[in-house]
Amino acid sequence: MNTSFNQQNDALFVLIKSLTKSEKRQFNLYVGRLGGNIDAKFFSLFKFLEKQKIYNEKIIIGSGIVSKQQLSNLKAHLYKQILISLRLNPAHKNVRIQIREQLDFATVLYQKGLYKQSLKLLEKAKNMALDNEEKNIAYEIVELEKVIETQYITRSISNRANQLSIQAKELSQHNVIASKLSNLSLLLYSHLIQNGYVKNEKELQFVDTYFKNKMPVFNFQNLGYREKLWLYKAHLWRSFLIQDFLSSYKYARKCLNLFNNSKLINLHPVFYLKSRNYLLETSFLMKKVATFKKELNFFESEIDKKQIPMNMNTELLIFLYLYSNKLHLHFLEGSFEKGEYLVEVINNKIDKYKNRLDNHYVVLLYYKIACLYFGMGKNKLCIVYLQKIIRSKNISAAEDLQCFARVLNLIAHYECGLDYDLERQFVDTYKFLLKMENLQEVQKIFLTSIKDLNDVFPHEIKNEFKKIHTKLKKFENHPYEKRAFLYLDILSWLESKIQNKPIALIIKEKNSFSVK
């Protein structure tokens, strides 16, 4: 099984399978223009792999195109040629590539001793870089300008040297701050993925101390777009970690507000999509129903009107963010049955993007589908999707998700009346949570209570549910225990059992009074 997975994820094979019809056509034209290469081995290998459904080295070698000893080098050469072809494709000519191209041209002119022409091209590229907040490339350009100025002597060399020196220093300072802020943001995000929300005072202290020590000194007035974005994202991940969702919402809004014109959206569509998703996610966590619906409608409208630049990267993100939040809307409204159509769409998309989707995002979607079926009362289907998570490998970065999948699995088994399996499910779940060192007070109380229900007479069951609800209700707004209710709405389930109502109706009633 693992061998097949590795074969399917061969870098060259995945790249070829990602090519669109127009990109394949472009590659054919590119190879034809090289002259004498149309029958070259690398092109024969390309045509062969293009037709294959799975990657299999034995079949490739058996085709006679290449020997086993030559295959590795030929694959590397073909990979490089495809990238060159893609770089030449107008569809991939973003601003950064255009600036880098001008820098490359200027370097060629410099090496030919054509200093004046090189400086003219560098000035143009530098202005483009500065206009588009590409300060790292701008710094590279200034450094090359300084090198050329030492060889191309002009009467204004003294003034020019001062200008370049000051500009290099300013750009360097901006880049250092941006780098420190992006490092902080990335490390906080990594901590959240690896460890989940803070679970106690010790973890909270660690996050706050780390955040304070790693935050660089800066003058906010001097920050550009990119530095502000990384600053807000660092605050956003800290807020998520400590479960301060009001602060998360505030910084998600700040991130989105940076994209105050279509030019910035076109230049940085990935940052824009992430910012929009941050706002939707924090609105969902805070149960700001009206805000969530408004933002989701706006997001769908942008997609329908093609206002967001489309490439394979943005296409993938749009799928993840749009459909996750479509599910979230049904969770907020309690309209689970209306959302069932999303399951087929999501599964088809997962199959379409399987070579490029991180397994963490796949199991996250599976968990949300399981929650959808649980809300509908289709517990056997809920269990099917939870088993996909429980049996999934290589998701050590989703421990929280694994824990709550197992708790929901236990509830779904109880709801199905699978009493014969309940004891084993309980033991397996308890062992797993202990092994993960992730057992919260909410989970302890709930698991013990569910186990004890087996010994309760039918006419006493409702009273037992009331007792469990009372025990858990006090943790609903607890700073470290409330995360349990983010993944799984245990309280609404208990209320549905107590009031003899479907869980969907309970959620509708509760959220109709939630913060707008």
Coordinates of C-alpha atoms in Angstrom, one line a residue:
M1 CA 0.0 0.0 0.0
N2 CA 2.8 2.4 0.9
T3 CA 4.7 1.6 -2.3
S4 CA 1.7 2.4 -4.4
F5 CA 1.3 5.7 -2.5
N6 CA 4.9 6.6 -3.1
Q7 CA 4.7 5.7 -6.8
Q8 CA 1.6 7.9 -7.2
N9 CA 3.5 10.7 -5.6
D10 CA 6.5 10.5 -7.9
A11 CA 7.4 14.2 -8.4
L12 CA 7.7 14.0 -12.2
F13 CA 4.5 12.0 -12.6
V14 CA 2.5 14.3 -10.4
L15 CA 3.8 17.3 -12.3
I16 CA 2.8 15.8 -15.7
K17 CA -0.6 14.9 -14.4
S18 CA -1.1 18.5 -13.2
L19 CA -0.6 19.9 -16.6
T20 CA -3.6 21.4 -18.4
K21 CA -4.3 20.8 -22.1
S22 CA -2.9 24.2 -23.0
E23 CA 0.3 23.5 -21.0
K24 CA 0.8 20.2 -22.7
R25 CA 0.3 21.8 -26.1
Q26 CA 2.8 24.5 -25.1
F27 CA 5.3 21.8 -24.1
N28 CA 4.9 20.1 -27.4
L29 CA 5.6 23.4 -29.2
Y30 CA 8.5 24.2 -26.9
V31 CA 10.2 20.8 -27.6
G32 CA 9.6 21.3 -31.3
R33 CA 11.3 24.7 -31.3
L34 CA 14.4 23.2 -29.7
G35 CA 15.1 21.4 -33.0
G36 CA 16.1 17.8 -33.2
N37 CA 14.5 17.0 -29.8
I38 CA 11.1 15.8 -31.1
D39 CA 12.4 12.2 -31.0
A40 CA 14.6 12.8 -27.9
K41 CA 14.3 10.3 -25.1
F42 CA 13.0 12.9 -22.6
F43 CA 10.1 13.7 -25.0
S44 CA 9.3 10.0 -25.5
L45 CA 9.2 9.6 -21.7
F46 CA 6.9 12.5 -21.4
K47 CA 4.4 11.1 -24.0
F48 CA 4.6 7.7 -22.3
L49 CA 3.9 9.0 -18.8
E50 CA 1.2 11.3 -20.0
K51 CA -0.8 8.2 -21.0
Q52 CA -0.2 6.3 -17.8
K53 CA -2.8 6.2 -15.0
I54 CA -0.4 5.1 -12.4
Y55 CA 3.4 5.4 -12.1
N56 CA 5.2 2.1 -12.5
E57 CA 9.0 2.1 -13.1
K58 CA 9.0 -1.6 -14.3
I59 CA 6.6 -0.7 -17.1
I60 CA 8.6 2.4 -18.1
I61 CA 11.8 0.3 -18.3
G62 CA 10.0 -2.5 -20.1
S63 CA 8.9 0.1 -22.8
G64 CA 12.4 0.3 -24.1
I65 CA 12.5 4.1 -23.8
V66 CA 15.3 4.2 -21.2
S67 CA 17.4 1.8 -19.3
K68 CA 17.2 1.4 -15.5
Q69 CA 20.6 3.1 -15.1
Q70 CA 19.6 6.2 -17.2
L71 CA 16.0 6.6 -15.8
S72 CA 16.9 8.9 -12.9
N73 CA 18.9 11.3 -15.1
L74 CA 16.3 11.3 -17.8
K75 CA 13.5 12.1 -15.4
A76 CA 15.5 15.0 -13.9
H77 CA 16.1 16.4 -17.4
L78 CA 12.4 16.0 -18.4
Y79 CA 11.3 17.7 -15.1
K80 CA 13.6 20.7 -15.8
Q81 CA 12.3 21.0 -19.4
I82 CA 8.7 21.0 -18.3
L83 CA 9.5 23.8 -15.7
I84 CA 11.2 25.9 -18.4
S85 CA 8.2 25.5 -20.6
L86 CA 5.8 26.4 -17.8
R87 CA 7.9 29.5 -17.0
L88 CA 7.5 30.6 -20.6
N89 CA 3.7 30.2 -20.5
P90 CA 1.9 33.6 -20.3
A91 CA -0.5 32.2 -17.8
H92 CA 2.3 31.9 -15.3
K93 CA 3.8 35.3 -15.9
N94 CA 3.1 36.9 -12.5
V95 CA 4.8 40.1 -11.4
R96 CA 7.5 38.3 -9.4
I97 CA 8.5 36.2 -12.5
Q98 CA 8.5 39.3 -14.6
I99 CA 10.7 41.2 -12.2
R100 CA 13.1 38.2 -11.9
E101 CA 13.2 38.0 -15.7
Q102 CA 14.3 41.6 -16.0
L103 CA 16.9 41.0 -13.3
D104 CA 18.2 38.0 -15.3
F105 CA 18.3 40.1 -18.5
A106 CA 20.2 42.9 -16.7
T107 CA 22.7 40.4 -15.3
V108 CA 23.4 39.1 -18.9
L109 CA 23.9 42.7 -20.1
Y110 CA 26.3 43.4 -17.2
Q111 CA 28.3 40.3 -18.0
K112 CA 28.7 41.6 -21.6
G113 CA 30.0 44.9 -20.2
L114 CA 26.9 46.8 -21.3
Y115 CA 26.7 48.7 -18.0
K116 CA 24.5 51.5 -19.0
Q117 CA 21.9 49.2 -20.6
S118 CA 22.0 47.0 -17.5
L119 CA 21.5 49.9 -15.1
K120 CA 18.5 51.1 -17.1
L121 CA 16.9 47.7 -17.0
L122 CA 17.6 47.4 -13.3
E123 CA 16.0 50.7 -12.5
K124 CA 12.8 49.6 -14.3
A125 CA 12.8 46.3 -12.5
K126 CA 13.5 48.0 -9.1
N127 CA 10.5 50.4 -9.5
M128 CA 8.3 47.5 -10.5
A129 CA 9.5 45.5 -7.4
L130 CA 8.9 48.5 -5.0
D131 CA 5.5 49.2 -6.5
N132 CA 4.5 45.6 -5.9
E133 CA 6.0 45.3 -2.4
E134 CA 8.6 42.7 -3.6
K135 CA 11.3 44.1 -1.3
N136 CA 13.5 41.0 -1.3
I137 CA 14.0 41.2 -5.1
A138 CA 14.3 45.0 -4.9
Y139 CA 17.2 44.5 -2.4
E140 CA 18.9 42.1 -4.8
I141 CA 18.5 44.6 -7.6
V142 CA 20.1 47.4 -5.5
E143 CA 23.0 45.2 -4.6
L144 CA 23.7 44.5 -8.3
E145 CA 23.3 48.2 -9.1
K146 CA 26.0 48.9 -6.5
V147 CA 28.3 46.4 -8.1
I148 CA 27.8 47.9 -11.6
E149 CA 28.2 51.5 -10.3
T150 CA 31.8 50.6 -9.1
Q151 CA 32.7 49.9 -12.8
Y152 CA 30.5 52.4 -14.6
I153 CA 32.0 55.7 -13.6
T154 CA 29.8 58.8 -13.9
R155 CA 30.1 62.4 -12.6
S156 CA 27.3 61.7 -10.1
I157 CA 28.9 58.7 -8.6
S158 CA 29.1 60.2 -5.1
N159 CA 25.4 61.1 -5.0
R160 CA 24.5 57.9 -6.6
A161 CA 26.5 55.8 -4.1
N162 CA 24.8 57.6 -1.2
Q163 CA 21.3 57.0 -2.7
L164 CA 22.0 53.3 -3.3
S165 CA 23.5 52.8 0.1
I166 CA 20.5 54.4 1.9
Q167 CA 18.1 52.4 -0.3
A168 CA 19.9 49.1 0.4
K169 CA 19.8 49.8 4.2
E170 CA 16.1 50.7 4.2
L171 CA 15.2 47.6 2.2
S172 CA 17.4 45.4 4.4
Q173 CA 15.6 46.7 7.5
H174 CA 12.2 46.0 6.0
N175 CA 13.2 42.5 4.9
V176 CA 14.6 41.7 8.3
I177 CA 11.4 42.8 10.1
A178 CA 9.3 40.9 7.5
S179 CA 11.4 37.8 7.9
K180 CA 11.2 37.9 11.7
L181 CA 7.4 38.4 11.6
S182 CA 6.9 35.7 9.1
N183 CA 9.1 33.3 11.2
L184 CA 7.0 34.1 14.3
S185 CA 3.7 33.6 12.4
L186 CA 4.9 30.3 10.8
L187 CA 6.2 28.9 14.1
L188 CA 3.0 29.8 16.0
Y189 CA 0.9 28.1 13.2
S190 CA 3.1 25.0 13.3
H191 CA 2.6 24.9 17.1
L192 CA -1.2 25.1 16.7
I193 CA -1.2 22.3 14.1
Q194 CA 1.2 20.1 16.1
N195 CA -0.3 20.6 19.6
G196 CA -3.7 22.2 19.2
Y197 CA -5.0 24.9 21.5
V198 CA -3.3 25.6 24.8
K199 CA -4.5 23.1 27.5
N200 CA -3.3 24.7 30.7
E201 CA -1.7 27.7 32.4
K202 CA 1.8 26.3 31.7
E203 CA 1.2 26.2 27.9
L204 CA -0.4 29.6 27.9
Q205 CA 2.7 31.1 29.6
F206 CA 4.9 29.4 27.1
V207 CA 3.0 30.8 24.1
D208 CA 2.9 34.3 25.6
T209 CA 6.6 34.4 26.5
Y210 CA 7.6 33.0 23.1
F211 CA 5.4 35.6 21.4
K212 CA 6.8 38.4 23.4
N213 CA 10.5 37.4 23.0
K214 CA 10.2 36.8 19.2
M215 CA 8.3 39.9 18.3
P216 CA 10.8 42.3 16.6
V217 CA 11.0 46.0 17.5
F218 CA 9.5 48.2 14.7
N219 CA 7.8 51.5 14.0
F220 CA 4.3 50.6 12.7
Q221 CA 4.2 53.7 10.6
N222 CA 7.1 52.4 8.5
L223 CA 5.6 49.0 7.9
G224 CA 4.6 48.1 4.3
Y225 CA 1.8 45.8 3.2
R226 CA 3.8 42.6 3.6
E227 CA 5.2 43.4 7.1
K228 CA 1.7 44.3 8.3
L229 CA 0.2 41.1 6.9
W230 CA 2.8 39.0 8.8
L231 CA 2.3 41.0 11.9
Y232 CA -1.5 40.5 11.9
K233 CA -1.0 36.8 11.1
A234 CA 1.3 36.3 14.0
H235 CA -1.3 37.9 16.3
L236 CA -4.0 35.8 14.7
W237 CA -2.2 32.5 15.4
R238 CA -1.4 33.5 19.0
S239 CA -5.1 34.4 19.4
F240 CA -6.2 31.0 18.0
L241 CA -3.7 29.2 20.3
I242 CA -5.0 30.8 23.4
Q243 CA -8.7 30.6 22.2
D244 CA -9.2 34.3 22.2
F245 CA -11.5 34.2 19.3
L246 CA -12.6 37.9 19.6
S247 CA -9.0 38.8 19.0
S248 CA -8.7 36.3 16.2
Y249 CA -11.7 37.9 14.5
K250 CA -10.2 41.3 14.9
Y251 CA -6.8 40.3 13.3
A252 CA -8.6 38.3 10.6
R253 CA -10.5 41.5 9.7
K254 CA -7.2 43.5 9.7
C255 CA -5.6 40.9 7.3
L256 CA -8.6 41.2 4.9
N257 CA -8.7 45.0 5.1
L258 CA -5.1 45.1 3.7
F259 CA -6.5 44.0 0.4
N260 CA -8.3 47.2 -0.2
N261 CA -8.0 47.1 -4.0
S262 CA -8.2 44.6 -6.8
K263 CA -4.5 45.1 -7.7
L264 CA -3.3 43.6 -4.3
I265 CA -5.8 40.7 -4.7
N266 CA -4.4 40.0 -8.2
L267 CA -0.8 40.2 -6.9
H268 CA -1.3 38.1 -3.8
P269 CA -4.3 35.9 -4.4
V270 CA -3.1 33.2 -1.9
F271 CA -2.7 35.7 0.9
Y272 CA -6.1 37.1 0.0
L273 CA -7.8 33.7 0.1
K274 CA -6.2 32.8 3.4
S275 CA -7.3 36.1 4.9
R276 CA -10.9 35.6 3.7
N277 CA -10.9 32.1 5.2
Y278 CA -9.5 33.4 8.5
L279 CA -12.5 35.8 8.8
L280 CA -15.0 33.1 7.9
E281 CA -13.4 30.6 10.4
T282 CA -13.4 33.1 13.3
S283 CA -17.0 34.2 12.5
F284 CA -17.9 30.5 12.7
L285 CA -16.1 29.9 16.0
M286 CA -17.8 33.0 17.5
K287 CA -21.2 31.9 16.0
K288 CA -21.6 35.3 14.3
V289 CA -24.2 33.9 12.1
A290 CA -25.2 37.0 10.1
T291 CA -21.6 38.0 9.6
F292 CA -20.6 34.5 8.5
K293 CA -23.5 34.3 5.9
K294 CA -22.7 37.7 4.6
E295 CA -19.0 37.0 4.1
L296 CA -19.6 33.5 2.6
N297 CA -22.1 35.0 0.1
F298 CA -19.5 37.6 -0.8
F299 CA -16.8 35.0 -1.2
E300 CA -19.1 32.9 -3.5
S301 CA -19.9 36.0 -5.5
E302 CA -16.2 36.7 -6.1
I303 CA -15.7 33.2 -7.3
D304 CA -18.7 33.3 -9.6
K305 CA -17.6 36.6 -11.1
K306 CA -14.0 35.3 -11.5
Q307 CA -12.6 38.2 -9.4
I308 CA -9.9 36.0 -7.9
P309 CA -7.0 35.0 -10.2
M310 CA -7.3 31.3 -11.0
N311 CA -4.4 28.9 -11.1
M312 CA -3.9 25.4 -9.7
N313 CA -2.8 26.8 -6.4
T314 CA -5.8 29.2 -5.9
E315 CA -8.2 26.6 -7.4
L316 CA -7.2 24.1 -4.6
L317 CA -7.5 26.7 -1.9
I318 CA -10.9 27.9 -3.1
F319 CA -12.1 24.3 -3.0
L320 CA -10.9 23.8 0.6
Y321 CA -12.1 27.1 1.9
L322 CA -15.4 27.3 0.1
Y323 CA -16.7 23.8 0.9
S324 CA -15.4 23.8 4.5
N325 CA -17.4 26.9 5.1
K326 CA -20.4 25.7 3.2
L327 CA -20.4 22.8 5.7
H328 CA -19.9 25.3 8.6
L329 CA -23.1 27.2 7.4
H330 CA -25.2 24.1 7.8
F331 CA -23.7 23.5 11.2
L332 CA -24.6 27.0 12.3
E333 CA -28.1 26.8 10.9
G334 CA -28.7 23.2 12.0
S335 CA -29.7 22.6 8.3
F336 CA -27.7 19.3 8.1
E337 CA -30.0 17.6 5.6
K338 CA -29.8 20.5 3.2
G339 CA -26.0 20.1 3.2
E340 CA -25.9 16.4 2.3
Y341 CA -25.4 17.2 -1.4
L342 CA -22.0 18.6 -0.5
V343 CA -20.7 15.1 0.4
E344 CA -20.6 13.9 -3.2
V345 CA -19.1 17.2 -4.4
I346 CA -16.3 17.1 -1.8
N347 CA -15.5 13.5 -2.4
N348 CA -15.2 14.1 -6.2
K349 CA -12.9 17.1 -5.5
I350 CA -10.7 15.1 -3.1
D351 CA -10.3 12.5 -5.8
K352 CA -9.5 15.2 -8.3
Y353 CA -6.8 16.9 -6.1
K354 CA -5.5 13.7 -4.4
N355 CA -2.0 14.2 -5.6
R356 CA -1.8 17.7 -4.3
L357 CA -3.9 17.6 -1.2
D358 CA -2.2 17.3 2.2
N359 CA -3.7 14.4 4.1
H360 CA -4.4 16.7 7.1
Y361 CA -6.9 18.7 5.0
V362 CA -8.5 15.5 3.7
V363 CA -9.2 14.1 7.2
L364 CA -10.4 17.5 8.3
L365 CA -13.1 17.4 5.6
Y366 CA -13.9 13.8 6.5
Y367 CA -14.5 14.9 10.1
K368 CA -16.8 17.7 9.0
I369 CA -18.8 15.3 6.8
A370 CA -19.0 12.9 9.8
C371 CA -20.5 15.8 11.8
L372 CA -22.9 16.5 9.0
Y373 CA -24.2 12.9 9.0
F374 CA -24.3 12.9 12.9
G375 CA -26.5 16.1 12.8
M376 CA -28.8 14.3 10.3
G377 CA -29.1 11.3 12.6
K378 CA -27.4 9.1 9.9
N379 CA -25.0 7.6 12.5
K380 CA -23.8 4.6 10.4
L381 CA -22.6 7.0 7.7
C382 CA -21.1 9.2 10.4
I383 CA -19.1 6.1 11.6
V384 CA -17.9 5.3 8.0
Y385 CA -16.2 8.7 7.7
L386 CA -14.9 8.6 11.3
Q387 CA -13.2 5.3 10.5
K388 CA -11.4 6.9 7.6
I389 CA -9.8 9.3 10.1
I390 CA -9.2 6.7 12.8
R391 CA -7.5 4.3 10.4
S392 CA -5.6 7.1 8.6
K393 CA -1.8 7.1 8.7
N394 CA 0.6 10.0 8.8
I395 CA -1.6 12.6 10.5
S396 CA 0.4 13.1 13.6
A397 CA -0.2 16.8 13.1
A398 CA -3.9 16.3 13.7
E399 CA -3.9 14.8 17.2
D400 CA -6.8 16.9 18.4
L401 CA -8.9 15.8 15.4
Q402 CA -8.1 12.1 16.0
C403 CA -9.1 12.5 19.7
F404 CA -12.5 14.0 18.9
A405 CA -13.1 11.7 16.0
R406 CA -12.9 8.8 18.5
V407 CA -15.2 10.5 21.0
L408 CA -17.8 11.2 18.2
N409 CA -17.3 7.6 17.0
L410 CA -18.3 6.4 20.6
I411 CA -21.4 8.6 20.6
A412 CA -22.4 7.4 17.1
H413 CA -22.1 3.8 18.2
Y414 CA -24.3 4.5 21.2
E415 CA -26.9 6.2 19.0
C416 CA -26.9 3.2 16.6
G417 CA -27.6 0.9 19.5
L418 CA -24.4 -1.0 18.9
D419 CA -24.2 -1.9 22.6
Y420 CA -22.2 -5.1 21.9
D421 CA -19.4 -2.9 20.6
L422 CA -19.7 0.0 23.0
E423 CA -17.4 -1.4 25.7
R424 CA -14.6 -2.1 23.2
Q425 CA -15.1 1.4 21.7
F426 CA -14.9 2.9 25.1
V427 CA -11.7 1.1 26.0
D428 CA -10.0 1.9 22.6
T429 CA -11.0 5.6 22.9
Y430 CA -9.8 5.9 26.5
K431 CA -6.5 4.2 25.7
F432 CA -5.9 6.5 22.7
L433 CA -6.6 9.7 24.7
L434 CA -4.2 8.6 27.5
K435 CA -1.5 7.7 24.9
M436 CA -1.9 11.2 23.3
E437 CA -1.7 12.8 26.8
N438 CA -4.7 14.8 25.6
L439 CA -7.4 13.8 28.0
Q440 CA -9.3 16.8 29.2
E441 CA -11.7 17.0 32.1
V442 CA -14.6 17.3 29.7
Q443 CA -13.6 14.1 28.0
K444 CA -13.0 12.2 31.3
I445 CA -16.5 13.1 32.6
F446 CA -18.2 12.4 29.3
L447 CA -16.4 9.0 28.7
T448 CA -17.1 7.8 32.2
S449 CA -20.7 8.9 32.0
I450 CA -21.3 7.2 28.6
K451 CA -19.8 4.0 29.9
D452 CA -22.1 4.1 33.0
L453 CA -25.2 4.5 30.8
N454 CA -25.1 0.8 30.1
D455 CA -26.1 0.1 33.7
V456 CA -29.0 2.6 33.8
F457 CA -32.6 1.5 33.5
P458 CA -34.5 2.9 30.5
H459 CA -36.9 5.0 32.5
E460 CA -33.9 6.7 34.3
I461 CA -31.9 7.5 31.1
K462 CA -33.2 11.0 30.7
N463 CA -32.3 11.9 34.2
E464 CA -28.8 10.6 33.7
F465 CA -28.4 12.8 30.6
K466 CA -29.4 15.8 32.7
K467 CA -26.7 15.0 35.2
I468 CA -24.1 14.7 32.5
H469 CA -25.2 18.0 31.0
T470 CA -25.0 19.7 34.3
K471 CA -21.4 18.4 34.9
L472 CA -20.3 19.5 31.4
K473 CA -22.1 22.8 31.1
K474 CA -19.8 24.5 33.6
F475 CA -16.8 23.9 31.2
E476 CA -18.5 25.6 28.2
N477 CA -16.6 28.9 28.7
H478 CA -13.6 27.5 30.6
P479 CA -10.4 28.9 29.0
Y480 CA -8.8 25.5 28.5
E481 CA -11.7 23.1 28.4
K482 CA -14.0 24.9 25.9
R483 CA -12.0 23.7 22.9
A484 CA -13.8 20.3 23.4
F485 CA -17.0 22.0 22.4
L486 CA -15.4 23.5 19.2
Y487 CA -14.8 20.1 17.7
L488 CA -17.9 18.4 19.0
D489 CA -21.1 20.0 20.2
I490 CA -21.6 17.5 23.1
L491 CA -24.0 19.9 25.0
S492 CA -26.4 20.1 22.0
W493 CA -26.4 16.3 21.7
L494 CA -27.2 15.9 25.4
E495 CA -30.0 18.6 25.1
S496 CA -31.5 16.7 22.2
K497 CA -31.7 13.5 24.3
I498 CA -33.1 15.4 27.3
Q499 CA -35.7 17.3 25.3
N500 CA -36.5 14.5 22.9
K501 CA -35.7 16.7 19.9
P502 CA -33.5 16.3 16.9
I503 CA -30.0 17.8 17.4
A504 CA -30.6 20.0 14.3
L505 CA -33.6 21.6 16.0
I506 CA -31.6 22.2 19.2
I507 CA -28.8 24.0 17.2
K508 CA -31.3 26.1 15.2
E509 CA -33.0 27.3 18.4
K510 CA -29.7 28.1 20.1
N511 CA -28.0 29.9 17.2
S512 CA -31.1 32.0 16.5
F513 CA -30.1 33.8 19.8
S514 CA -26.4 33.9 19.1
V515 CA -24.2 36.9 18.5
K516 CA -24.9 38.5 15.1

